[in-house]
PDB file of C-alpha atoms in Angstrom:
ATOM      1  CA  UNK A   1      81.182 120.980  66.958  1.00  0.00           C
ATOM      2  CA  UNK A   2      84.684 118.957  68.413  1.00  0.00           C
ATOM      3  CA  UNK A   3      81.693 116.836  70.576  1.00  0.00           C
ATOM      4  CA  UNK A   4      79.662 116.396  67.150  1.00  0.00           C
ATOM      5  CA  UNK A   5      82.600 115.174  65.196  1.00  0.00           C
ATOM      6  CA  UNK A   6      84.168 112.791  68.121  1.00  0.00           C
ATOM      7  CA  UNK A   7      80.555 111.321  68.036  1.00  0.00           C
ATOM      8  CA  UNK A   8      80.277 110.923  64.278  1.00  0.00           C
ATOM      9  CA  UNK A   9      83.688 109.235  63.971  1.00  0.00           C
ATOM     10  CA  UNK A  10      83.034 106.873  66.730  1.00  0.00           C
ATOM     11  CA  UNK A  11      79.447 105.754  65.297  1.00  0.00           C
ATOM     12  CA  UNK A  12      81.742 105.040  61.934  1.00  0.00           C
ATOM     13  CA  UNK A  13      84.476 103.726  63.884  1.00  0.00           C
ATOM     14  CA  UNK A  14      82.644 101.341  65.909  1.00  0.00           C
ATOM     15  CA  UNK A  15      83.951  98.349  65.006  1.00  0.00           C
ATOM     16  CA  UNK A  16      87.284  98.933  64.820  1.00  0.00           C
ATOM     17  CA  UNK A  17      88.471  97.792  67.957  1.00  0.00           C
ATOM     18  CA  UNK A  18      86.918  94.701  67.523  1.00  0.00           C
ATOM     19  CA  UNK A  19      88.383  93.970  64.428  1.00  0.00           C
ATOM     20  CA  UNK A  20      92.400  94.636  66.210  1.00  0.00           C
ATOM     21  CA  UNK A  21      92.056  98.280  65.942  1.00  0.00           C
ATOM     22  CA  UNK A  22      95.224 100.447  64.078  1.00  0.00           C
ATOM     23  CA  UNK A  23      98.547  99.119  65.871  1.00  0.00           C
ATOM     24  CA  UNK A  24     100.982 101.896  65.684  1.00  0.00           C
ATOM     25  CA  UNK A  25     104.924 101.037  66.026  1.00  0.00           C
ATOM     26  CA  UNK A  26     105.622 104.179  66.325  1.00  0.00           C
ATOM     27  CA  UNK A  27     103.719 104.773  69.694  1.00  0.00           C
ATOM     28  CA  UNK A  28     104.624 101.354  70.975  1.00  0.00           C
ATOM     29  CA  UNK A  29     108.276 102.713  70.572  1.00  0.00           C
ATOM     30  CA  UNK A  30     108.119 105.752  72.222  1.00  0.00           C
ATOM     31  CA  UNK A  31     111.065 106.053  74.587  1.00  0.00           C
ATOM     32  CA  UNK A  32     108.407 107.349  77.324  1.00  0.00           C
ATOM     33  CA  UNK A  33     108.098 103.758  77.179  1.00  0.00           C
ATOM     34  CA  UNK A  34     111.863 102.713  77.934  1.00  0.00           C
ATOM     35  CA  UNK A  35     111.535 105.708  81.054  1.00  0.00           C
ATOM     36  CA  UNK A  36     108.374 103.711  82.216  1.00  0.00           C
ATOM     37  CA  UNK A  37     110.423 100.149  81.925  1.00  0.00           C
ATOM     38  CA  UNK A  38     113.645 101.259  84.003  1.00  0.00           C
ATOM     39  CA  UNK A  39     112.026 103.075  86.995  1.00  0.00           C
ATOM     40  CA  UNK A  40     111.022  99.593  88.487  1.00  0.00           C
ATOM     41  CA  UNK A  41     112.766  98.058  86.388  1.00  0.00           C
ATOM     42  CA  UNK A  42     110.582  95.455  84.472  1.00  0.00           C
ATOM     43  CA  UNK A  43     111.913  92.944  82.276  1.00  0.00           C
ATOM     44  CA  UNK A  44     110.519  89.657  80.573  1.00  0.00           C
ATOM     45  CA  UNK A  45     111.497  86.199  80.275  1.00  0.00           C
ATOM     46  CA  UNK A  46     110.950  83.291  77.764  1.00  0.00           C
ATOM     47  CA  UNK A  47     110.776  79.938  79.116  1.00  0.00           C
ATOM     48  CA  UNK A  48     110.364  78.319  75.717  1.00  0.00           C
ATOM     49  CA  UNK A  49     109.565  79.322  71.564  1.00  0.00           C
ATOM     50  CA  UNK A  50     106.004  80.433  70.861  1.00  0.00           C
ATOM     51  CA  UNK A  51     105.698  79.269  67.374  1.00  0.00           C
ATOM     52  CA  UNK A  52     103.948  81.324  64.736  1.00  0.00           C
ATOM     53  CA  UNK A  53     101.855  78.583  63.477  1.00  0.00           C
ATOM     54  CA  UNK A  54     100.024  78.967  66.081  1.00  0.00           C
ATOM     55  CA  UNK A  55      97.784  81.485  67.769  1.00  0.00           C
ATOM     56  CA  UNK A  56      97.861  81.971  72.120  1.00  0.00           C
ATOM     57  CA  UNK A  57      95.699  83.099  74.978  1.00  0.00           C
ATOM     58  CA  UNK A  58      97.858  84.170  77.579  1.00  0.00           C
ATOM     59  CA  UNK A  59      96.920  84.322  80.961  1.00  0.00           C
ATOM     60  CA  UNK A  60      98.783  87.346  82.601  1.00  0.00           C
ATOM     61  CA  UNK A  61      98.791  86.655  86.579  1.00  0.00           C
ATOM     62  CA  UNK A  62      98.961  88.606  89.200  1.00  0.00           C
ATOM     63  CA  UNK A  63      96.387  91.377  87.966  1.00  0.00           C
ATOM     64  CA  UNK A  64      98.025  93.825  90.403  1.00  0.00           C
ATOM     65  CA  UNK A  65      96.578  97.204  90.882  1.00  0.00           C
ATOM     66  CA  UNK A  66      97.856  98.089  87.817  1.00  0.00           C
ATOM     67  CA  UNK A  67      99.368  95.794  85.865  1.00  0.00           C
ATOM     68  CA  UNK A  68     102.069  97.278  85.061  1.00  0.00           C
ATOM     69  CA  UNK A  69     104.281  93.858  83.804  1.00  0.00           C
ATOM     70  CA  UNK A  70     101.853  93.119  81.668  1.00  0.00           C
ATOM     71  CA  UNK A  71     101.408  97.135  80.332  1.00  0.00           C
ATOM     72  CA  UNK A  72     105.374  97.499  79.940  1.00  0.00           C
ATOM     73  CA  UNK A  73     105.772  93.606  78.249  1.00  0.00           C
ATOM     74  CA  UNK A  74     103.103  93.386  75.470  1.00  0.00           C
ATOM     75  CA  UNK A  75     101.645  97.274  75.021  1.00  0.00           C
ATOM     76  CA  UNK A  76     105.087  98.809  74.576  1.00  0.00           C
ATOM     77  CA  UNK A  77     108.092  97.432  72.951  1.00  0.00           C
ATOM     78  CA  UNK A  78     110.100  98.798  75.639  1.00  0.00           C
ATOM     79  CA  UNK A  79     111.233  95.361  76.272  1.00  0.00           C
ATOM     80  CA  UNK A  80     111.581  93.614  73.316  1.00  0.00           C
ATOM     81  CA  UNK A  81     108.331  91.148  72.931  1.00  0.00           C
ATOM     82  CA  UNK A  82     108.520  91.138  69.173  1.00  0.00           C
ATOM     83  CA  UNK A  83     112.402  90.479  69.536  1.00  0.00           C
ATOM     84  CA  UNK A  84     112.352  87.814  72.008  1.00  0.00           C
ATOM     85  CA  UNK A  85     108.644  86.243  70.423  1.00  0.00           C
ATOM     86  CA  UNK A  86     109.333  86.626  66.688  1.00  0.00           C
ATOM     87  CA  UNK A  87     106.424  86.178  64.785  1.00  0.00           C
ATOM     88  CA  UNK A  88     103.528  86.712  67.604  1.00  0.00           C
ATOM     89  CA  UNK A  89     101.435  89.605  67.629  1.00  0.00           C
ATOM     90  CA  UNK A  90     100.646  90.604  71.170  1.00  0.00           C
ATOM     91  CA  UNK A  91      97.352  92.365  71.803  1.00  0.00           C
ATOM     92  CA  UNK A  92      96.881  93.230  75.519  1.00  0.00           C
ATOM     93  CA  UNK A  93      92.613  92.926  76.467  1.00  0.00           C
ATOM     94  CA  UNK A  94      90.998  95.278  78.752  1.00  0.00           C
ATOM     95  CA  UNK A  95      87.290  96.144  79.666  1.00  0.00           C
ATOM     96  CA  UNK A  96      85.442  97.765  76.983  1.00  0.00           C
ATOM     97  CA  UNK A  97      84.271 100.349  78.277  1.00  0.00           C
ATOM     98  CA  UNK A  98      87.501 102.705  77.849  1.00  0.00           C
ATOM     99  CA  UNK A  99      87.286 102.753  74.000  1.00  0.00           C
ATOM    100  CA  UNK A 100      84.113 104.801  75.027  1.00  0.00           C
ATOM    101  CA  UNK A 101      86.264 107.508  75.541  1.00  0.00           C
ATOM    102  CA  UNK A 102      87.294 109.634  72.795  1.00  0.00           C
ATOM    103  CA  UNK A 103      91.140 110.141  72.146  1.00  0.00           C
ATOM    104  CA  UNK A 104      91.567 107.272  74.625  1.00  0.00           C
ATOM    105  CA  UNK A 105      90.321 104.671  72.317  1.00  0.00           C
ATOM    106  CA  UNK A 106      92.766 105.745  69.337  1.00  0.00           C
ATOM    107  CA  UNK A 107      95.309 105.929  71.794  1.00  0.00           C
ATOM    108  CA  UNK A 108      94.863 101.888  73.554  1.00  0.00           C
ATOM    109  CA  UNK A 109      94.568 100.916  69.297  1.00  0.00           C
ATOM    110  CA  UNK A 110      97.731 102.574  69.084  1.00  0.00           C
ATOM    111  CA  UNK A 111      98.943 100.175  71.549  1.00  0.00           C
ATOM    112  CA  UNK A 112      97.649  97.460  70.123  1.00  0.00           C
ATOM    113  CA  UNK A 113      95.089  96.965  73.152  1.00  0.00           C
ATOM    114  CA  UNK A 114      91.818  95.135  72.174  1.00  0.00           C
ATOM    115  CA  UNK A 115      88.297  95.016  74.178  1.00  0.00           C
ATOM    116  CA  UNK A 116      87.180  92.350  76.499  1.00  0.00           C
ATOM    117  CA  UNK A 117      84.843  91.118  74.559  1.00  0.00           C
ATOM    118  CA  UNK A 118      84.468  87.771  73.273  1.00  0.00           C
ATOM    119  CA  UNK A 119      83.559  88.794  70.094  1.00  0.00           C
ATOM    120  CA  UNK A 120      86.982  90.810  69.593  1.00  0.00           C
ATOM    121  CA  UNK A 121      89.103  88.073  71.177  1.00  0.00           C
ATOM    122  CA  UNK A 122      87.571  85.683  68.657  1.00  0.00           C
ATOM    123  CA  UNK A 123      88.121  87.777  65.666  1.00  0.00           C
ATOM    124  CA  UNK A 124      92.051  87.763  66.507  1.00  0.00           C
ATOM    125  CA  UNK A 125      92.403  84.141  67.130  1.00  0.00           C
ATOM    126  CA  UNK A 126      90.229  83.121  64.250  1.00  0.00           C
ATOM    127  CA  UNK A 127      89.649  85.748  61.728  1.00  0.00           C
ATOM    128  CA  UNK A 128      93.629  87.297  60.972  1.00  0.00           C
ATOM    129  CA  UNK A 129      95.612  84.015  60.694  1.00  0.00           C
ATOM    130  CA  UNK A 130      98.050  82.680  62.892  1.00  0.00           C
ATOM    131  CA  UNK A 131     101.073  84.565  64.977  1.00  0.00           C
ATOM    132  CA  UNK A 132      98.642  86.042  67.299  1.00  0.00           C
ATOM    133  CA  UNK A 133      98.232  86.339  70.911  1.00  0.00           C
ATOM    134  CA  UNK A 134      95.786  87.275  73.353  1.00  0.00           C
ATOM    135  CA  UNK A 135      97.046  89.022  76.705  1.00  0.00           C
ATOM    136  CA  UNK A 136      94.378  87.728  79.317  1.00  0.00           C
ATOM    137  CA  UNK A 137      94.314  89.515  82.900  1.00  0.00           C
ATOM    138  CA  UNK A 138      92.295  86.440  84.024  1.00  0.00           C
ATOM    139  CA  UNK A 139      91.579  87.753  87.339  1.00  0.00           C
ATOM    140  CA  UNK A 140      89.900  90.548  86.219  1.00  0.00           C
ATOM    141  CA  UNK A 141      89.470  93.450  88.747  1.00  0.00           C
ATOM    142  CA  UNK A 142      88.182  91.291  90.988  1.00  0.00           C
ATOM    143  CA  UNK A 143      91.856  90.207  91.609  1.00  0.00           C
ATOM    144  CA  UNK A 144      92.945  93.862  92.167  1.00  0.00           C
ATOM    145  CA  UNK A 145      91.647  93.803  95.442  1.00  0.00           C
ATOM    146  CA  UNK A 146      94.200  90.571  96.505  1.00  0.00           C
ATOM    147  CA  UNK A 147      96.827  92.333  95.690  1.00  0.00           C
ATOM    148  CA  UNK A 148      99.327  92.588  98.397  1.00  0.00           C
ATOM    149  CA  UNK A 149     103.283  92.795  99.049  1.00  0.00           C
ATOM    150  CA  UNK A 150     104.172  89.286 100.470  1.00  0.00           C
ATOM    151  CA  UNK A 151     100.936  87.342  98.917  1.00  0.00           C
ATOM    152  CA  UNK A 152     100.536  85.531  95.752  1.00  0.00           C
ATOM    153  CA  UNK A 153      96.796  84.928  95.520  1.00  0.00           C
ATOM    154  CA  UNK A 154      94.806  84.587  92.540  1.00  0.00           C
ATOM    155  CA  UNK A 155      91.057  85.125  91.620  1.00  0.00           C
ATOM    156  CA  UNK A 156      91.299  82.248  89.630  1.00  0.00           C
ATOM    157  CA  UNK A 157      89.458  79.030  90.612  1.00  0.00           C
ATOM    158  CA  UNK A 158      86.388  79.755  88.964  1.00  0.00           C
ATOM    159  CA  UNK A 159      87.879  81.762  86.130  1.00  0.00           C
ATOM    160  CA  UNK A 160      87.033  79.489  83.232  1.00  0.00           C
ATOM    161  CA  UNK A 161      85.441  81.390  80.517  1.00  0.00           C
ATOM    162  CA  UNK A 162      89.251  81.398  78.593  1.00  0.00           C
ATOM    163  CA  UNK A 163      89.480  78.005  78.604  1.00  0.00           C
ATOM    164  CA  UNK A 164      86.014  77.747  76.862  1.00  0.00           C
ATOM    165  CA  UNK A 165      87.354  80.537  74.414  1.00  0.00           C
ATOM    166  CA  UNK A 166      90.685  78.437  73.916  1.00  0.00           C
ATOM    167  CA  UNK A 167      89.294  75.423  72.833  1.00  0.00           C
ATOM    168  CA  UNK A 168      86.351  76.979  70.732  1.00  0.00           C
ATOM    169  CA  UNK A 169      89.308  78.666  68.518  1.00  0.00           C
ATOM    170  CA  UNK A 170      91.930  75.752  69.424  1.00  0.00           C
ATOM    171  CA  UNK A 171      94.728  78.492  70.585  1.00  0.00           C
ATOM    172  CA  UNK A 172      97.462  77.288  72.895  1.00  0.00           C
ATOM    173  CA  UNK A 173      96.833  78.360  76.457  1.00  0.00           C
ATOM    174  CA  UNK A 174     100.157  79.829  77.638  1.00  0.00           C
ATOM    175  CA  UNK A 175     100.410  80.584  81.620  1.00  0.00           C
ATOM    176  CA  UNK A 176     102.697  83.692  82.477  1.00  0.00           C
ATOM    177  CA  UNK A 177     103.452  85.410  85.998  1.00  0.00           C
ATOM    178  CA  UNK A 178     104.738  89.199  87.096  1.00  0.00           C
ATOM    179  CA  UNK A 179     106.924  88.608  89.211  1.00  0.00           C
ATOM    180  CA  UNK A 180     106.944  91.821  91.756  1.00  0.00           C
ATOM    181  CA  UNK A 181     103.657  92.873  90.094  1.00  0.00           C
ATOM    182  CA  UNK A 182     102.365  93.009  94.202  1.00  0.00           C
ATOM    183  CA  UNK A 183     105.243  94.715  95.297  1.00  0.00           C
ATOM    184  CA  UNK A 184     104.933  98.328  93.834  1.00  0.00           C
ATOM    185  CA  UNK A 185     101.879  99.270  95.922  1.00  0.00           C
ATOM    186  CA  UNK A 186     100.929  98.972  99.568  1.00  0.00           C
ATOM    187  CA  UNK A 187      96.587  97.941  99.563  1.00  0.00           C
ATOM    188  CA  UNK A 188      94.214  99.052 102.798  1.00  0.00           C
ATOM    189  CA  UNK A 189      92.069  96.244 103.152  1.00  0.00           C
ATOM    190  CA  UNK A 190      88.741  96.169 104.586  1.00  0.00           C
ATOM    191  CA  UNK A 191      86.866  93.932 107.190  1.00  0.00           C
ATOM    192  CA  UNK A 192      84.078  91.462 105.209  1.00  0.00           C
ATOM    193  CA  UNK A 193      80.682  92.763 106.101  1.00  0.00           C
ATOM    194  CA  UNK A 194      82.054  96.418 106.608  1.00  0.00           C
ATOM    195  CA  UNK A 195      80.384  99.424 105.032  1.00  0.00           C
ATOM    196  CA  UNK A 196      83.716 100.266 102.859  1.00  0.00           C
ATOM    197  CA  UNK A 197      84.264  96.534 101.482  1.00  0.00           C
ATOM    198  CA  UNK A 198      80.696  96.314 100.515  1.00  0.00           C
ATOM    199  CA  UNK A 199      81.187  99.848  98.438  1.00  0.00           C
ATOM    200  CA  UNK A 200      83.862  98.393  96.971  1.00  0.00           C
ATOM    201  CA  UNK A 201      82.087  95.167  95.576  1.00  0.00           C
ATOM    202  CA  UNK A 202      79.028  96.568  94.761  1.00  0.00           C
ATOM    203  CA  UNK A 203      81.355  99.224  92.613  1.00  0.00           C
ATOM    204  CA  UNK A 204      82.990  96.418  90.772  1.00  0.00           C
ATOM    205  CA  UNK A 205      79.807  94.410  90.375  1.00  0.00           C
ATOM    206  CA  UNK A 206      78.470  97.483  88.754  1.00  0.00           C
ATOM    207  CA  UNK A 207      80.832  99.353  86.778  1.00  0.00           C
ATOM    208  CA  UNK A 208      83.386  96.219  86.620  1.00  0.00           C
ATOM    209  CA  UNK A 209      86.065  98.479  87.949  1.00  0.00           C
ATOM    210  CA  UNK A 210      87.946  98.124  91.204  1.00  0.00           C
ATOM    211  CA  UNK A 211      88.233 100.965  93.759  1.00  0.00           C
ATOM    212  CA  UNK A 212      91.416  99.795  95.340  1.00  0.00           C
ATOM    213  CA  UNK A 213      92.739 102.101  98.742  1.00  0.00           C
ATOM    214  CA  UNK A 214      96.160 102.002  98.494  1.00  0.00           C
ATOM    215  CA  UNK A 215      99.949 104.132  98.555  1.00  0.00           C
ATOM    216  CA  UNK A 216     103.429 103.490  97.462  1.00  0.00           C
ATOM    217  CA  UNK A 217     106.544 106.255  97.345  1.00  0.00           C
ATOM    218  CA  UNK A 218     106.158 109.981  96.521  1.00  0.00           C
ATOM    219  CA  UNK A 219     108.519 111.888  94.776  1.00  0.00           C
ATOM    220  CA  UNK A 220     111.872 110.613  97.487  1.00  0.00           C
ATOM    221  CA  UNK A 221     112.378 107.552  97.827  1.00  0.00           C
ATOM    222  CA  UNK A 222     110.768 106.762 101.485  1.00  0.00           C
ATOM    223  CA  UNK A 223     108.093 109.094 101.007  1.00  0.00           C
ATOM    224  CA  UNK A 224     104.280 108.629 101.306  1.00  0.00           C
ATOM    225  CA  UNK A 225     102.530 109.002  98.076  1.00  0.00           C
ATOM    226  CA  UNK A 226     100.573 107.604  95.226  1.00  0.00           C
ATOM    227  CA  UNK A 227     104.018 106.561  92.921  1.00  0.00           C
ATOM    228  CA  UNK A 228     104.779 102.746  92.648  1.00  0.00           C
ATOM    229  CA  UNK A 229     107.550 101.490  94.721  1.00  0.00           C
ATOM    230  CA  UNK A 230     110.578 100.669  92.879  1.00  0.00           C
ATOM    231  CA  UNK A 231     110.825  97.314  92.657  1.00  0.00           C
ATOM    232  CA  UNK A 232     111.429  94.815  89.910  1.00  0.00           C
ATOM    233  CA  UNK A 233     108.816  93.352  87.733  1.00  0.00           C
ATOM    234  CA  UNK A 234     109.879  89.892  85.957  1.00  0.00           C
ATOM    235  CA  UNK A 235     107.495  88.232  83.591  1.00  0.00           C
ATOM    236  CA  UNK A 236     108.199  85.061  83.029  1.00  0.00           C
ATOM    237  CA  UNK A 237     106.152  83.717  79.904  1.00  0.00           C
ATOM    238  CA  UNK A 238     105.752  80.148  80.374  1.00  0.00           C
ATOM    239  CA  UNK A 239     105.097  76.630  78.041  1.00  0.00           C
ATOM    240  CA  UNK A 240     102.558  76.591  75.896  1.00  0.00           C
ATOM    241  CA  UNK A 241      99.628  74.143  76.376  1.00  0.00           C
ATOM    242  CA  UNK A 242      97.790  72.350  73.322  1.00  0.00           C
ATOM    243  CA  UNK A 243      94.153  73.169  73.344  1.00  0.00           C
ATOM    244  CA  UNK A 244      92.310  71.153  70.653  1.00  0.00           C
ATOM    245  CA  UNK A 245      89.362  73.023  68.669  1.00  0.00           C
ATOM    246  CA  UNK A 246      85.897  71.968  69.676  1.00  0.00           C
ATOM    247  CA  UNK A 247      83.425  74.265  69.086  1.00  0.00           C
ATOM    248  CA  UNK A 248      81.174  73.232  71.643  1.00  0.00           C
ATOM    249  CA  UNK A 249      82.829  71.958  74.498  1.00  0.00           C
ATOM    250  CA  UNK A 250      81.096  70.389  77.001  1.00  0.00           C
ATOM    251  CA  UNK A 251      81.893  71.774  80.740  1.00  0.00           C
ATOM    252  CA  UNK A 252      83.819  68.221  81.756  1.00  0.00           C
ATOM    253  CA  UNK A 253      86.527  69.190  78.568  1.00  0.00           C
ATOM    254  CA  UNK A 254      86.282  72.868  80.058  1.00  0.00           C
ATOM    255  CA  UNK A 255      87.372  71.730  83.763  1.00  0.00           C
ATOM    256  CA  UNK A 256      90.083  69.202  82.815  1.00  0.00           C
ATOM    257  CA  UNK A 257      91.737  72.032  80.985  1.00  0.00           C
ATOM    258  CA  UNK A 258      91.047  74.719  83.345  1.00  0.00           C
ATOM    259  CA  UNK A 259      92.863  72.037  86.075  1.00  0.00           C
ATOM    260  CA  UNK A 260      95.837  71.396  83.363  1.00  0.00           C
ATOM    261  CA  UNK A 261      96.226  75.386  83.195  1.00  0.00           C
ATOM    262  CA  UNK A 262      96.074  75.751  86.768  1.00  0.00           C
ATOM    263  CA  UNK A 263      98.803  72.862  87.236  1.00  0.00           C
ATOM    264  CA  UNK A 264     101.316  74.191  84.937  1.00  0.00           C
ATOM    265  CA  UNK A 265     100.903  77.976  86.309  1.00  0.00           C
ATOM    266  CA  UNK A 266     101.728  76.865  89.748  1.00  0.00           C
ATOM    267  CA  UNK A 267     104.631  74.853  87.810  1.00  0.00           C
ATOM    268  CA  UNK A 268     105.878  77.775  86.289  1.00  0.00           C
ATOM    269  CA  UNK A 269     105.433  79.901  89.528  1.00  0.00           C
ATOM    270  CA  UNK A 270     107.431  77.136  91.441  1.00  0.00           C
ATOM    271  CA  UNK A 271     110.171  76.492  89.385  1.00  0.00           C
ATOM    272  CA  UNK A 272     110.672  80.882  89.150  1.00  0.00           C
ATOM    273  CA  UNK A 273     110.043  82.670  92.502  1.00  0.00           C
ATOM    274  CA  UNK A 274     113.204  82.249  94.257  1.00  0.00           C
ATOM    275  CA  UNK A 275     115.224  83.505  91.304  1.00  0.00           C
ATOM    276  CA  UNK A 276     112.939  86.760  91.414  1.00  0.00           C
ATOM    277  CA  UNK A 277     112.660  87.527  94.953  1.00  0.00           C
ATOM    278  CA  UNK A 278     109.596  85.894  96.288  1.00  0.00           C
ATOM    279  CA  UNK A 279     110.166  82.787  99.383  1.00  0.00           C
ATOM    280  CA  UNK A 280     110.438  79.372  98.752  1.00  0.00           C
ATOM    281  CA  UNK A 281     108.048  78.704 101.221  1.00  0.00           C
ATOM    282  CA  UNK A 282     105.761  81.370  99.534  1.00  0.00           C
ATOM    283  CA  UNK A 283     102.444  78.989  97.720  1.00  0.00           C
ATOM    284  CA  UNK A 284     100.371  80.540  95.027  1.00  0.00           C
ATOM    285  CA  UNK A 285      96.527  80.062  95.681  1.00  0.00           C
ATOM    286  CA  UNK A 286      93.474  80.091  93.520  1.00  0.00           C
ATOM    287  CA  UNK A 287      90.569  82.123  95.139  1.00  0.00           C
TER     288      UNK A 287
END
């Protein structure tokens, strides 16, 4: 009967997520949430004002294995996004598929995380005002398995389906990077052409998941185990960039914007990394 009901309420509930699902304060202030911040610790930074007049994509960068900046900054208000962003609703995107899931689903709505569909990500940057913004792993899985200690790479150069969205709802492209984000696990990587790397893709080509091998700390601090290592995660939130509304932009408008985004995330990686632990001589690169 549980099984009956779950699938009677979702058939009802269908759209809900869609729509910006049934943001909770209350779980986005649990202090499991403050626990979760200060174990790495994770913080975020403001480069400049988002106003409220306007609505945002932002792209979150590195994807990580987890994404745990991104998680911490604009699912939880464990560090003050609607304190340090007055005005802007954050909802944080991921894939679909997990509002399948009873329970889950009411619990990532709770959160204020949306599906990664374009349908949803229109209805909140056209359908409920202004204020609002869109929390973009742009790398997708895909980028999951880049992820590295040392290495700043990004799945990115032919990532330009949220630069069509942007200009067919005219919100401000904003480019933002976790610092640390590829510090907190250690990644086995596999040969091209190898039996294990071709599981891998075909996984991700088929599910649109990731199955990443990798290991941080256990339960001491230079244990083995499957805990993140304890290192600092900075995001740093960076200028916005005008996008004008066209609602059929033709792919020449797409790529000049796609190369203006790409230009002002390196900027804002630049201009950061040495105050947050990462080389000067360390260059981001688009994959």
């Amino acid at each position: 009967m549980l099984s009956v009901f779950f699938l009677a309420w979702q058939a009802y509930d269908w759209k809900t997520p869609r729509h910006g699902g049934r943001r909770s304060d209350w779980v986005r202030n649990w202090t499991l949430w403050k626990y979760f911040r200060d174990y790495f610790p994770i913080k975020l930074v403001k480069t400049c004002e988002l106003s409220p007049s306007h609505n945002y994509i932002i792209g979150s960068h590195p994807h990580g294995i987890f994404s745990q900046g991104a998680f911490c900054n604009f699912a939880t208000e464990a560090t003050g996004v609607a304190q340090i962003f007055p005005g802007i609703v954050p909802s944080l995107i991921t894939l679909e598929r997990f509002f399948l899931f009873p329970i889950v689903r009411e619990f990532l709505m709770a959160k204020g995380i949306c599906p990664a569909s374009p349908s949803a990500m229109k209805h909140l940057l056209t359908e409920r005002g202004s204020g609002n913004a869109v929390i973009l792993m742009v790398g997708g899985a895909a980028e999951a398995l880049l992820a590295q200690p040392g290495k700043a790479t990004l799945f990115l150069k032919n990532r330009k389906g949220f630069v069509r969205l942007a200009l067919q709802t005219g919100a401000y492209l904003v480019p933002s990077y976790s610092f640390g984000e590829n510090e907190t696990f250690n990644q086995k990587f596999f040969p091209d052409g190898s039996w294990l790397s071709f599981i891998q893709r075909k996984i991700k080509a088929t599910l649109g998941i990731t199955i990443c091998v990798f290991y941080g700390q256990g339960f001491t601090r230079h244990s083995w185990g499957f805990l993140p290592l304890r290192q600092p995660i900075t995001t740093v939130v960076g200028e916005p960039l005008p996008i004008p509304n066209v609602e059929e932009p033709c792919q020449e408008m797409v790529d000049r914007y796609h190369a203006l985004y790409l230009k002002a995330l390196r900027e804002l990686f630049d201009e950061h990394k040495a105050k947050y632990g990462i080389s000067e001589t360390q260059e981001l690169v688009f994959s």
